[in-house]
Amino acid sequence: MSRKVISSLILVLFLSIVFARAQNITATLVGTLKDETGAVLPGVDINIVHIRTNRSYQVLSDEAGAYRLPLLPPGEYSITAQLAGFRTEVRSGIVLQVDQVARVDLTLSVGTTTDRIVVTADAPLVSSETATVGNVIDSRKVVDLPLNGREFQQLVVLVPGGAPPVAGSNNVFRGGFNVAGSHEAFNSFTLDGVDNQSAAVQINAFRPSVDMIQEFKVAYNTFGAEYGRATGAIVSVVTKSGTNEFHGNVFGFLRNSALDARNFFDSKNEPKRPFRRGQFGGTLGGPIAKDRTFFFASYEGLRLFQALTSAATTLPLNWRTGDFSDLATPIRDPLTGQAFPENRIPVSRLNQKGAGLAAYWPKPNRAEPVRNFIGEGRTKADENQFSGRIDHQLSDTHKLLGRISYNSKEQFNPFRGESGTSGLPGFGHLWPSTAANVAIVFTSTLRPNLVNELRAGYTRWRERRVPEGLETHGDVATKLAIPGLSRDPRYFGVPTLNVTGVDAIGDYNNKDRRDNLFQYIESLIWNAGRHSVKMGGDYRRVQENNYIGATRESLTFDGRYSGHAVADLLLGYPTQTSRVIENSPIMYIRSPSFSMYLQDDWKATDRLTLNLGIRWEPVYPNYERRNTFSWFDASTGTVKVAGRDGNPRTPHKKDFNNWAPRFGFAWTPTGKTSTALRGGAGVYYNAEELTKTQASANGVPFNFPQSFIASTARPDISLDDPFAATSLVNAISNLSNRVTDWRSGYVYNWSLGLQQEVLRDVVLDVSYAGSKSTKLTTTRNINQPVLGAGPVASRRPYPQWGNITTLESNGTATYNALLMRVEKRFSKGLSFLSSYTWGHAIEIGTDRGSDAVDAGPQDSYNLRVEKGNTEFDIRHRYTLSYVYQLPWGKGRPFFNSGNSVLQALFGEWDFSGIAAFQSGRYFTPRLAADNSSTAQRRDRPNLIGDWRLPHPDPAQWINPAAFQVVRGQYGNAGHNILYGPGSANFDMSLMKNVPLSERGNIQFRAELFNIFNHPNFYIPDRTVDSAQFGKVFTAYASRQIQFGLKVSY
């Protein structure tokens, strides 16, 4: 081996350090050259040309007649094979897709090289060289399928195993999804081969316009060793590049509520809620220097105005004055135990602070016992996105890609909560955000069989939350003279008010998160006979600069003193209060990481390929720049602080034992690429959400979370002093903690499947996929009170502390699925993708914070009873997507010439669509009140009968008689034992193309979402001790219509 090659290998091993997610954005072409007798032909000169850029690649077949050319940009190619004494063989029309290993074998016949045999062929549909389970969504699908909001992530759920996110999950409003039974936070996103992800919540940072995407691949089982730090889906997006011809488009899409159907729960007597959305932009690409330098640029803008409504329960007017005469339940005086006459609280007994807080609930506008308020809020969003890319051929052996992308968005969410789309109005927030992604890719051919690729990436993600209550509500603490509420202008507004039986209110917290991710990726590919060896790695450094601000004060009323929660509020007797004494609101978390991998794709025989790999993903613990990490020492009951008293900078230990072996095989039993049996197994490690690291940052002693828990027998906390120093026996600090022996979660994945080209351009893929997850993050209160009587603090293991919410790594999960796919490549005017999944995902004790509303176990001392279905477990799901060109018009079978009127009326019509059907989602019944008296509010009822109704409907989906409210104990109802309604949805797009010239076209589009206006419902109310239990109050969108115009050139 030459000194140059040895030096290159040493350099790769030196650079191969990373917390890696190296992902392939190119394709590989492989094949064997033989003569007509079947003998292999070494030394054949093979020239491969990218049609649109005229970029050529040369390679010689080796001693076994084999050739392999990696790192080819996706697109259309021609292959020319020449050898003295044989006719020249030309294959054209070979379309390569991202991360594809396509086999194109050639047979040369005896003759002269001046004789040319030209064959138009396609790349094989069957993946005969790798075991990876996944799908490519090509440009035609990305651009032509109907997308409500034009977000490419909506297409991910078309692949087998994909599913939309759980309503209420952390990432549902950020474009999240679940794939192959995995949490939405376990997916990985790259853009042109570099990480495009917010490390805080593990979601797409920059979301590219669909018109700048060439194609993307979703891989979700049995990936090679170059892929890491993701156990869900690997989503690899490739952007468009310029070519030797100028091309681009200008587009506009409009939606208006005047064209939409009413939501299922909207009153027909009320006017429609206004909705207006405009998306517009354009692209332009072309040559700077022909055959050498190309550019591509895109812009997309969004303008959105929407009136949202939300059904909620607010305080009736008579209750606000202390009049509960309409209730049969007696309202007691907590001081005497006697019922108030006529259930009316005397004015002299009303607490003015409580009455003042009650006034912040909006007045009811419906005469209903529950959901007596239909609130309207108006959201507005302005967004602008820019992207530019340059491809430059430095020489015959060196090429460079550079791209920069930027997005800016400002949105107002009118309702309370993270997504701001439900609840009571008046407690919304402004949500400005920016995202940027930069990619540089340098590819060098060191020798004909040795190629090196170096990538550098940068991702910036900033997200702010500014509560409207800073101005609209102002200094509530001073107005109502409530001691202990913050008077800091940064935290003006209404505290969080939890009152059993009505919807909670309270202003949002002030937040400002800024994430930076720097990444360097090195890969070397060495083709050696039947072996193709790829080695390399990644270095990543993440900076999270996060201003969280103090959690807003919280006041809870559950009715334990007077018999009614609202009466307790008016009397001024909370059950529990909490606040954060803030000293350090800003955290600077740093997360360096690296990994290395080695992959050998070995052509063991002409029919069998083995994919052998090993990956090492050591984990260095995150740390806070100013040493504000702290953690709880269970042996002493005290808090340790980073950098003090000999403590390390971080409680987390290094984890160097993260070895991830990979094995896969692809076998073609007939020796042809029309049939392949594929399978494999491997170990995959999760990437950690940096939001989990916050469990150790800026806690005690830097900030003091305090909970004041009142006695169950008498009201010893009052709104006159809700955080009284005299109640120190109950004034305790809650802790967010993380165990020091935390380890990386990992997953065993395995699959076995058969791919068969059943018809020309049609492939059938049937696979079994399974996984077992170990050491997943769990959330547990290690200071949970034991059941029984007496003060809560006295029943805790550490009575001097409140809840100690601790992250541990002992959760497990399993997934088993049948995945079926029938896909037709575009030909004769038609392409389609038909996917069916039967899957079952089960979890035990995992942290469901990113996928569920009710995160955390009921009993932290008994996680085994938490075994159950996951929230994202959808047992059956079927999707069909298609693009069809009607056979009339220029270049089509009918009306392709002659009468211009007929051509204008009937020619060049296309339509596309998406149909999706799925079974219902699972959820857990729960109680609103703290019936177990453990200060956790995760109680469940007893299940005493069959919860299913013979004919469930939105008015009553669940049999309430099947549940029993229990006190002083934990209910026996299991985790996610209930399931809600299934769904059926049809979207369709109708497109009329009007040719302007040989290269120009105007396209008019009409897109209909939920075209048949089928009602699809959310899960019903899960709160058993509520009059709303088992009823459905929310439906997904009814039929919506969007019009579009696109000029392409």
Coordinates of C-alpha atoms in Angstrom, one line a residue, residues 321-325 340-350:
T321 CA -70.3 35.6 44.2
G322 CA -70.4 32.5 46.5
D323 CA -73.8 31.3 45.4
F324 CA -73.8 27.5 45.0
S325 CA -77.5 27.0 45.5
F340 CA -73.5 27.4 54.7
P341 CA -77.3 28.2 54.6
E342 CA -78.8 27.7 51.2
N343 CA -75.3 26.8 49.9
R344 CA -74.4 30.5 49.8
I345 CA -71.1 31.8 51.2
P346 CA -71.7 35.1 53.1
V347 CA -70.0 38.1 51.6
S348 CA -68.1 38.5 54.8
R349 CA -66.5 35.1 54.4
L350 CA -65.4 35.6 50.9

